PDB file of C-alpha atoms (C1' of nucleotides) in Angstrom:
ATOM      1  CA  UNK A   1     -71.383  25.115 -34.069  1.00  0.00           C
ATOM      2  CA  UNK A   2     -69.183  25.392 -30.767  1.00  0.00           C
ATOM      3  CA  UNK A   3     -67.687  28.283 -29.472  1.00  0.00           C
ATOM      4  CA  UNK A   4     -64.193  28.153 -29.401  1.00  0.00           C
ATOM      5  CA  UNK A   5     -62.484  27.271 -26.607  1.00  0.00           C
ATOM      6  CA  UNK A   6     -59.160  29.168 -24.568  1.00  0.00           C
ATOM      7  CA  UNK A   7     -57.242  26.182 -26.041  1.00  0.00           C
ATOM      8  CA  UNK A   8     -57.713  27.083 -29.464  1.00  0.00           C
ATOM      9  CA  UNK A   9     -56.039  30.368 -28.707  1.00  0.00           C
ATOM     10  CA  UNK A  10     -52.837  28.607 -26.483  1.00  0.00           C
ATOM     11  CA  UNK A  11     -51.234  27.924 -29.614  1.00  0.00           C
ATOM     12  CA  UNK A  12     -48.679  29.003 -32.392  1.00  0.00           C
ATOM     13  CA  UNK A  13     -50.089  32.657 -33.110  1.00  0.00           C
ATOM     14  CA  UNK A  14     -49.640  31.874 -37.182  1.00  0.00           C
ATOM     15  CA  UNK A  15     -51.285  28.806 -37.261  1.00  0.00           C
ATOM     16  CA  UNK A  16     -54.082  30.393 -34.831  1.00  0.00           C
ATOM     17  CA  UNK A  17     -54.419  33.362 -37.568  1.00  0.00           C
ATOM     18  CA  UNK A  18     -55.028  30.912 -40.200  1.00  0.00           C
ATOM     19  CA  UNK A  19     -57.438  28.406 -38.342  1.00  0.00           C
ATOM     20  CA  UNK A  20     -59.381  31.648 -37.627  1.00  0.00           C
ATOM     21  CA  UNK A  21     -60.489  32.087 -41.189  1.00  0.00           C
ATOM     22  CA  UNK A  22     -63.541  30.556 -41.775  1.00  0.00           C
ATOM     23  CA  UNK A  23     -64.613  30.838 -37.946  1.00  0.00           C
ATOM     24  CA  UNK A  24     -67.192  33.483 -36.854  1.00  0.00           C
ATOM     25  CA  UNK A  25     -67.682  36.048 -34.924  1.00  0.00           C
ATOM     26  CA  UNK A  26     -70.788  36.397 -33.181  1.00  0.00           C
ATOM     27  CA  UNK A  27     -71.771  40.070 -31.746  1.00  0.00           C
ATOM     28  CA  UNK A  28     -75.221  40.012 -29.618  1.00  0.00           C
ATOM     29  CA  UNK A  29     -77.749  38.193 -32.923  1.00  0.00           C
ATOM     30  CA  UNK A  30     -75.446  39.340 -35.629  1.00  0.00           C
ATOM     31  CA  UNK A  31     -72.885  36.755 -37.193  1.00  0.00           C
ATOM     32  CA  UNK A  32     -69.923  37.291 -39.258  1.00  0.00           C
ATOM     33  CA  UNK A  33     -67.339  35.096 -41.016  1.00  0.00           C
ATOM     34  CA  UNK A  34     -63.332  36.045 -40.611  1.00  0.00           C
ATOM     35  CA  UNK A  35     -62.217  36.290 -43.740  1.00  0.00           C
ATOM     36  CA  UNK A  36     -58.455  37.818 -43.145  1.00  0.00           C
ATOM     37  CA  UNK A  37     -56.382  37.779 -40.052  1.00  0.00           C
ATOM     38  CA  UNK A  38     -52.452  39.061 -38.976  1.00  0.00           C
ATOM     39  CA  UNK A  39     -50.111  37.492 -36.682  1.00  0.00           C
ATOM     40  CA  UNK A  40     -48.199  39.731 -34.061  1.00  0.00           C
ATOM     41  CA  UNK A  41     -45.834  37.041 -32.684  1.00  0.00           C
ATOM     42  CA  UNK A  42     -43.834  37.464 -30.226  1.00  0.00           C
ATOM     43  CA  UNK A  43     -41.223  39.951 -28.382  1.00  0.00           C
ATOM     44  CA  UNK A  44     -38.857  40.500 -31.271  1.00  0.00           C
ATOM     45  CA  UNK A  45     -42.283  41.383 -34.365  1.00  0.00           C
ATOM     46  CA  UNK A  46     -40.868  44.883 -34.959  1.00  0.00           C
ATOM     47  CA  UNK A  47     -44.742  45.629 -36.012  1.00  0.00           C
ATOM     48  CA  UNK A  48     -45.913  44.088 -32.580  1.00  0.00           C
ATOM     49  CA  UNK A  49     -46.869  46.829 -30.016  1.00  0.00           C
ATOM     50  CA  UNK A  50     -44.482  44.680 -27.942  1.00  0.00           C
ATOM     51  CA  UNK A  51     -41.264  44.854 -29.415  1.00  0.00           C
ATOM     52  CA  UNK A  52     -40.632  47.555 -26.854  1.00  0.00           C
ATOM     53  CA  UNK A  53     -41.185  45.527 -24.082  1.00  0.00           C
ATOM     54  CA  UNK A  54     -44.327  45.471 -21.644  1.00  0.00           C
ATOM     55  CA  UNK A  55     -46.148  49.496 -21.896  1.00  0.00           C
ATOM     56  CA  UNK A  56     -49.925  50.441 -20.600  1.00  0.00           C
ATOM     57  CA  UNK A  57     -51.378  50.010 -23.754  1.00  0.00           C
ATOM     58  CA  UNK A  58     -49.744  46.307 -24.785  1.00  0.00           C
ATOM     59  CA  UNK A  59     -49.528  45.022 -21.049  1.00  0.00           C
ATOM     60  CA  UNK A  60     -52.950  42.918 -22.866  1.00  0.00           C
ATOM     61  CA  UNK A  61     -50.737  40.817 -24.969  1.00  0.00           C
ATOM     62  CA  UNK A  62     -49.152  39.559 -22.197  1.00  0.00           C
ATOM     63  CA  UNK A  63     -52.441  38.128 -21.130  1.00  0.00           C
ATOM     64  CA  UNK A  64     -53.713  34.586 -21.037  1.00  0.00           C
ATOM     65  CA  UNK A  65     -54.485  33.195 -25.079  1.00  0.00           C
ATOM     66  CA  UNK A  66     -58.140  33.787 -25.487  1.00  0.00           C
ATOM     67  CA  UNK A  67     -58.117  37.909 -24.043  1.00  0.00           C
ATOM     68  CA  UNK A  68     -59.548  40.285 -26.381  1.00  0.00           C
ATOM     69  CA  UNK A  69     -56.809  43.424 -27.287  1.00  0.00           C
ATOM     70  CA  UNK A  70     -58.737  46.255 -28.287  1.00  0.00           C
ATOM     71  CA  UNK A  71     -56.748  49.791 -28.692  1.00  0.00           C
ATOM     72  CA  UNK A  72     -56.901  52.974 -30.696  1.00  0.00           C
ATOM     73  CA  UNK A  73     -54.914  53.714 -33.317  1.00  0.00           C
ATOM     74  CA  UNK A  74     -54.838  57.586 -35.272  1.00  0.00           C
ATOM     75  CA  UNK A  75     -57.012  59.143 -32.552  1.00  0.00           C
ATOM     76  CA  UNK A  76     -60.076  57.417 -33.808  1.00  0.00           C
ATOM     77  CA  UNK A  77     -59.612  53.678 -34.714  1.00  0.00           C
ATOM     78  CA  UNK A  78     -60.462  50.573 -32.380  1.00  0.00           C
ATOM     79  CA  UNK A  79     -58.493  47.812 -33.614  1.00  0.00           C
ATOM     80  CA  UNK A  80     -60.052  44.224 -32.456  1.00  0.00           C
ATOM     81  CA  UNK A  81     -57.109  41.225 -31.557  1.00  0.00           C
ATOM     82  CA  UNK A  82     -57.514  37.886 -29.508  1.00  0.00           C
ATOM     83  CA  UNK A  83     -54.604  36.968 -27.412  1.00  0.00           C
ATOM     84  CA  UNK A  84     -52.160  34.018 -28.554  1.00  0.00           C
ATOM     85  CA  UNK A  85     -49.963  31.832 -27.154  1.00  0.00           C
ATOM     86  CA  UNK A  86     -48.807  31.354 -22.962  1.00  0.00           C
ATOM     87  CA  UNK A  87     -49.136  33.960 -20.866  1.00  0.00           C
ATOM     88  CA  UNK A  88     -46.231  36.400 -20.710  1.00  0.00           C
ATOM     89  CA  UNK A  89     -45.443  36.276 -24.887  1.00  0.00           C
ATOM     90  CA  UNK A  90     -46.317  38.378 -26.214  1.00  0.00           C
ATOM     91  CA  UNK A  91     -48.453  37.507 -29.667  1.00  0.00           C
ATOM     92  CA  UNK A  92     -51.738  38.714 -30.946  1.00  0.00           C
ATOM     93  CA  UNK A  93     -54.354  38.078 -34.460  1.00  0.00           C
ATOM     94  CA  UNK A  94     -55.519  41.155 -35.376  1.00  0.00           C
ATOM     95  CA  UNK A  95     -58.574  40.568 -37.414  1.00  0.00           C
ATOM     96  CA  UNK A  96     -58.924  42.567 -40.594  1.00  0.00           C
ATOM     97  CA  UNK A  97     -61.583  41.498 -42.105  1.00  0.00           C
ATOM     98  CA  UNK A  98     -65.463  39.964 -41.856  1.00  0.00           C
ATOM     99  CA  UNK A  99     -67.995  39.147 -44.123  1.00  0.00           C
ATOM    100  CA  UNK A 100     -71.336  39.268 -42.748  1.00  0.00           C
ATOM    101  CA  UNK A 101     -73.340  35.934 -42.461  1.00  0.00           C
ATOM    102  CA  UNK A 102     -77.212  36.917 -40.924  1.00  0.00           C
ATOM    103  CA  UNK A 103     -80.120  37.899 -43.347  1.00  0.00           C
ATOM    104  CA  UNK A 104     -80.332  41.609 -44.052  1.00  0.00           C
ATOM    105  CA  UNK A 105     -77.195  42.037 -42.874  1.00  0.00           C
ATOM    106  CA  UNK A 106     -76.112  43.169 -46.456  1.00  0.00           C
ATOM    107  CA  UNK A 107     -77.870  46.203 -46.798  1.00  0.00           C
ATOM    108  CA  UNK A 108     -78.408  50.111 -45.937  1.00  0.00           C
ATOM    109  CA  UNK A 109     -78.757  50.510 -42.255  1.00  0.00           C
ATOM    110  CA  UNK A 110     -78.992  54.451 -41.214  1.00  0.00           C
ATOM    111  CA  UNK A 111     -78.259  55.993 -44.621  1.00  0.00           C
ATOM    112  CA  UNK A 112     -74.342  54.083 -44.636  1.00  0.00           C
ATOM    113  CA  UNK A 113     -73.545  51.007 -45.914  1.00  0.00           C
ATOM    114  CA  UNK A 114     -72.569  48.355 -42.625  1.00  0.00           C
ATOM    115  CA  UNK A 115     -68.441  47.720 -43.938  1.00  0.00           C
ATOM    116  CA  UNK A 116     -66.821  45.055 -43.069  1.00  0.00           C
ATOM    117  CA  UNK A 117     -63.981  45.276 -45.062  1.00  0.00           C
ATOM    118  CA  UNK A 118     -60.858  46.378 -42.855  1.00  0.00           C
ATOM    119  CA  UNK A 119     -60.049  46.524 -39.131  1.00  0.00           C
ATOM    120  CA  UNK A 120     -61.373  50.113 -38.296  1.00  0.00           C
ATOM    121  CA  UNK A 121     -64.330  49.547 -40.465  1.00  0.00           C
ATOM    122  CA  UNK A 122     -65.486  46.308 -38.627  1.00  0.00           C
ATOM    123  CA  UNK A 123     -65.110  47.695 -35.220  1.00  0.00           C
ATOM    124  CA  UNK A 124     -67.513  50.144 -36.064  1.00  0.00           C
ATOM    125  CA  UNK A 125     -70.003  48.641 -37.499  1.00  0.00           C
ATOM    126  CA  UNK A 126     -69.740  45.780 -34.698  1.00  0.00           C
ATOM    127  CA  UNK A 127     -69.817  48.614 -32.235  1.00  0.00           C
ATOM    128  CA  UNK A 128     -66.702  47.096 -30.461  1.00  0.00           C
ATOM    129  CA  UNK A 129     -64.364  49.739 -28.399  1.00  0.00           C
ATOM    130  CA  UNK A 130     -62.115  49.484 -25.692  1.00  0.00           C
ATOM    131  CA  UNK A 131     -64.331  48.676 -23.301  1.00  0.00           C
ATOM    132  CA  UNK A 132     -63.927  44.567 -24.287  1.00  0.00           C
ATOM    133  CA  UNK A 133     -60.212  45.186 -24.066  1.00  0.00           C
ATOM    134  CA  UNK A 134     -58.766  42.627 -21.364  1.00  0.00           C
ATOM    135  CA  UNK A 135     -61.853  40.839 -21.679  1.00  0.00           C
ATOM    136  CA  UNK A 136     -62.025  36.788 -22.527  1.00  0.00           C
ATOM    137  CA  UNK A 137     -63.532  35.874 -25.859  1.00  0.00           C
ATOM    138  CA  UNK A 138     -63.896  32.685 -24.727  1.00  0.00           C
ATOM    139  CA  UNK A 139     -66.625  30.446 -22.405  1.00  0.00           C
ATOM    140  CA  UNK A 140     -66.269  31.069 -18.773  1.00  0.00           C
ATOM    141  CA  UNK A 141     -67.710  27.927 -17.243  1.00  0.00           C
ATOM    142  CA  UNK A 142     -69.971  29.390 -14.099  1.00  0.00           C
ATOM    143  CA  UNK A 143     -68.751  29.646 -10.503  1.00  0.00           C
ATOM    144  CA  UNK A 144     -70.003  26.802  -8.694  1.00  0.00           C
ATOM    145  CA  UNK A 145     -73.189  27.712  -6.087  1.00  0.00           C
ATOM    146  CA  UNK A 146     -73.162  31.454  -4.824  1.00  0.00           C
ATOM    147  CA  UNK A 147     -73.703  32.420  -8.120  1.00  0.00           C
ATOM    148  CA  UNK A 148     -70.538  35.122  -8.422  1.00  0.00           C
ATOM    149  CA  UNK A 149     -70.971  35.371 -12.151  1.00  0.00           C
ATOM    150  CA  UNK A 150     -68.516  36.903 -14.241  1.00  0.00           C
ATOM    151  CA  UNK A 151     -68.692  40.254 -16.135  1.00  0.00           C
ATOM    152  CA  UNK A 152     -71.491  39.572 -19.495  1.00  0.00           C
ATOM    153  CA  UNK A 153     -70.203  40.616 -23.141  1.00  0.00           C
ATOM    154  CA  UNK A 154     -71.974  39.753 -26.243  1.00  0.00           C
ATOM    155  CA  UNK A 155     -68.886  38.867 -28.548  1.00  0.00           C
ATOM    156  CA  UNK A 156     -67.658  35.471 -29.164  1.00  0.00           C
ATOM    157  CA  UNK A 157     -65.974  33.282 -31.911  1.00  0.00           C
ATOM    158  CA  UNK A 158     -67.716  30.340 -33.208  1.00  0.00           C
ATOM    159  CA  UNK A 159     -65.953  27.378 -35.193  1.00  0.00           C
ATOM    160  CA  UNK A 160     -65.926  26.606 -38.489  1.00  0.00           C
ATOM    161  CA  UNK A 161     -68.425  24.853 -40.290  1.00  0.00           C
ATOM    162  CA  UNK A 162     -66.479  22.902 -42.290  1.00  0.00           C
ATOM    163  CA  UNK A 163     -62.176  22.744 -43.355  1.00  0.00           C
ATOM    164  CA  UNK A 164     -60.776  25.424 -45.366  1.00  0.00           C
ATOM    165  CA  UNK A 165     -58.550  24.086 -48.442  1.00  0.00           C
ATOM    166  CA  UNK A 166     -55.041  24.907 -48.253  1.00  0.00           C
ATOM    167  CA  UNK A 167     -55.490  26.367 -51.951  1.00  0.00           C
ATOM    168  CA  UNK A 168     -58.655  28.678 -50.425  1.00  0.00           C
ATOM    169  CA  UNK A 169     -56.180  30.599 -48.014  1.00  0.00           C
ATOM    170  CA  UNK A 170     -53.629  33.439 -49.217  1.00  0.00           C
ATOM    171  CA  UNK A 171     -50.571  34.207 -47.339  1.00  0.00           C
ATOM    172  CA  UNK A 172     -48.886  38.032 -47.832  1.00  0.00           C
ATOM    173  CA  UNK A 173     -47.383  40.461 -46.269  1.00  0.00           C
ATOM    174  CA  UNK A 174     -48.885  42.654 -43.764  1.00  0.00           C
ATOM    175  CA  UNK A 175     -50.405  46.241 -43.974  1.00  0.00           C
ATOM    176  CA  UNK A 176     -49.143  49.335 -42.756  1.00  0.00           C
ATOM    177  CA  UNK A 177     -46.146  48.576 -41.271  1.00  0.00           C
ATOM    178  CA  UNK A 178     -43.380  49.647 -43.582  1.00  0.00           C
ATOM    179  CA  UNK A 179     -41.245  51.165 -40.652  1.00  0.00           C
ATOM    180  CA  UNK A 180     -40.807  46.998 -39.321  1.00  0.00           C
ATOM    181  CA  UNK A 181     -37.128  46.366 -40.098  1.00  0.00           C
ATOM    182  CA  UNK A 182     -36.669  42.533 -40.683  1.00  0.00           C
ATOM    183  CA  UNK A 183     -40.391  41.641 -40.542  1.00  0.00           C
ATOM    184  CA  UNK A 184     -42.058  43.670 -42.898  1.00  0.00           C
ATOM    185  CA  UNK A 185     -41.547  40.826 -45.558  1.00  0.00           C
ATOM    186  CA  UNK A 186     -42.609  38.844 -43.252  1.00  0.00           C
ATOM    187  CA  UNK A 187     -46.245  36.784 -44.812  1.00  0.00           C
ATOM    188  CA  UNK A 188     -48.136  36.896 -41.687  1.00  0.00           C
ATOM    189  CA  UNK A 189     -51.246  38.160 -42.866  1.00  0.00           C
ATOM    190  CA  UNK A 190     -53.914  35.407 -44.177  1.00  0.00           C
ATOM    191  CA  UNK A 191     -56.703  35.963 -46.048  1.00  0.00           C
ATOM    192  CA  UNK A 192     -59.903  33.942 -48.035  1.00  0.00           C
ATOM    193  CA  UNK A 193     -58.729  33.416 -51.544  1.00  0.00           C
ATOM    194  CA  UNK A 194     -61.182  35.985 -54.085  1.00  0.00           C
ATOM    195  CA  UNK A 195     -63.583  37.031 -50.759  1.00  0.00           C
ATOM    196  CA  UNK A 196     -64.900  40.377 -51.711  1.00  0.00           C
ATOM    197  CA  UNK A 197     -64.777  41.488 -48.089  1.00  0.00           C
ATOM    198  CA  UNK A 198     -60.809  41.462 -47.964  1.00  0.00           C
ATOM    199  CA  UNK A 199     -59.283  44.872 -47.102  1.00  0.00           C
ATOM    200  CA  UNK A 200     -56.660  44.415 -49.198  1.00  0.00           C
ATOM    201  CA  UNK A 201     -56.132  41.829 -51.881  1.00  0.00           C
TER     202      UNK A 201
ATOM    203  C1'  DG B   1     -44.262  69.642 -20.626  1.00  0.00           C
ATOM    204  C1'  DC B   2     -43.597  68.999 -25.661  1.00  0.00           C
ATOM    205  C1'  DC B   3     -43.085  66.518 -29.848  1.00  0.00           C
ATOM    206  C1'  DT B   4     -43.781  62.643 -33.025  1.00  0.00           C
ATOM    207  C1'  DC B   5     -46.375  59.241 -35.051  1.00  0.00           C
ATOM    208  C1'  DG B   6     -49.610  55.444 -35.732  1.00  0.00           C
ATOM    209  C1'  DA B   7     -51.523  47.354 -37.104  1.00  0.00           C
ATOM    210  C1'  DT B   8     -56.642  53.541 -40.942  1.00  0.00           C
ATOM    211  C1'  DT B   9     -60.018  55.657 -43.560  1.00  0.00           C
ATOM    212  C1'  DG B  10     -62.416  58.742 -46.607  1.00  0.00           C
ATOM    213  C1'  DA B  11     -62.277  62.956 -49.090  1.00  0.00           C
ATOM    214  C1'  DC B  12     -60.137  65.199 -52.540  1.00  0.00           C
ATOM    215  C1'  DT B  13     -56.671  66.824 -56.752  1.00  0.00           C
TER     216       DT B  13
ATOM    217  C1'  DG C   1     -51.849  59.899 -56.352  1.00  0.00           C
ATOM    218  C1'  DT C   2     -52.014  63.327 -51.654  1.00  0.00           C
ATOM    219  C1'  DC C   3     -53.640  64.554 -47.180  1.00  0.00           C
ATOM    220  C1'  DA C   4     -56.345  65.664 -42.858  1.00  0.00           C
ATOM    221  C1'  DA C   5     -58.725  63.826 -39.010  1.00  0.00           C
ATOM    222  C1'  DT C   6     -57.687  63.213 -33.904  1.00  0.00           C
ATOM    223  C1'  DC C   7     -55.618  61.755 -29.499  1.00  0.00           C
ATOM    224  C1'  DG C   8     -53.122  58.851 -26.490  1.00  0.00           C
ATOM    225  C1'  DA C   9     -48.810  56.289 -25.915  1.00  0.00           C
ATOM    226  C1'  DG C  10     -44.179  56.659 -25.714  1.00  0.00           C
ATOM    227  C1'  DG C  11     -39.699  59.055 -25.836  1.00  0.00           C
ATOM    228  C1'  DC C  12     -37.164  62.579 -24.208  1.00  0.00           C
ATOM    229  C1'  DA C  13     -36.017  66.961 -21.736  1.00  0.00           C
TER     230       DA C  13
END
DNA sequence: GCCTCGATTGACT
DNA sequence: GTCAATCGAGGCA
């Protein structure tokens, strides 16, 4: 299992939302398959944070492919994205779902059930917050001899283990953006056919 | 400065 | 089905 290199991320954000599926994400010892992903692509997504041009908050999408985009939505929500695409367009996967792969991993931890099962709910039980936002989720090979080493994170997405069917992956619309003139019909959210860990099915 | 609202969730009628 | 939580970004004055 390799991690997944920048590459991976330097391409067309749909077709990077669907590859993701199947792939994991590794936090620190704890692993976790991506079971449903959304595509923000490009300047002109009315849902993107970017359709208004480069702000603060989405100055991250601009980014190389491979950044992590963490923000907060309602006041109390860390959503987790990876960066698509060349830098300067704007294009993002939010990931939405994960379904978690280690032993024990299933089960009462501190009198709450660890969820999964929708962006806000996997942020917090991965413990991820803004703090990884602008940061790469891919392999940093080392700086050469006076040992400068770059800023340590323990999040990173492995590859699959093996090809997903075409007829195991769902295509529909994505969630809570109603007010997205023109691209709220829009099937840019991908998901593992009859996973039980699926925010919305 | 002030107002609106959100790539959500859980509690409640 | 409805609704509050909770706060920063963004728009506008």
């Amino acid at each position: 299992m390799k991690i997944l290199s920048q590459s991976f991320y330097n391409r067309p954000t749909l077709r990077v939302a669907q590859d993701l599926l199947g792939c994991f994400l590794v936090r620190g010892a704890k692993k976790y398959k991506i079971v449903e992903t959304e595509a923000y692509n490009g300047p002109n997504d009315l849902a993107s944070h970017a359709s208004i041009g480069r702000t603060e908050r989405n100055k991250i999408m601009f980014d190389e492919p491979g950044t992590i985009y963490v923000y907060l939505t309602y006041g109390m929500h860390y959503m987790l994205n990876i960066v698509t695409e060349e830098r300067d367009y704007p294009a993002a996967v939010l990931i939405r779902a994960v379904e978690p792969i280690s032993r024990n991993m299933q089960h009462i931890t501190h009198n709450t059930f660890l969820k999964t099962n929708g962006p806000a709910k996997l942020t917090k039980s991965l413990k991820i917050d803004k703090t990884f936002n602008g940061l790469p989720i891919y392999p940093i090979r080392k700086k050469s001899s006076n040992g400068a080493s770059t800023k340590k994170h323990n999040l990173w997405i492995e590859s699959r283990k093996e090809e997903l069917k075409p007829s195991q992956i769902v295509r529909a619309t994505r969630v809570g953006i109603d007010y997205a003139k023109g691209y709220k019909d829009k099937k840019w959210r991908f998901y593992i056919k009859e996973n039980k860990f699926v925010s919305v099915q």
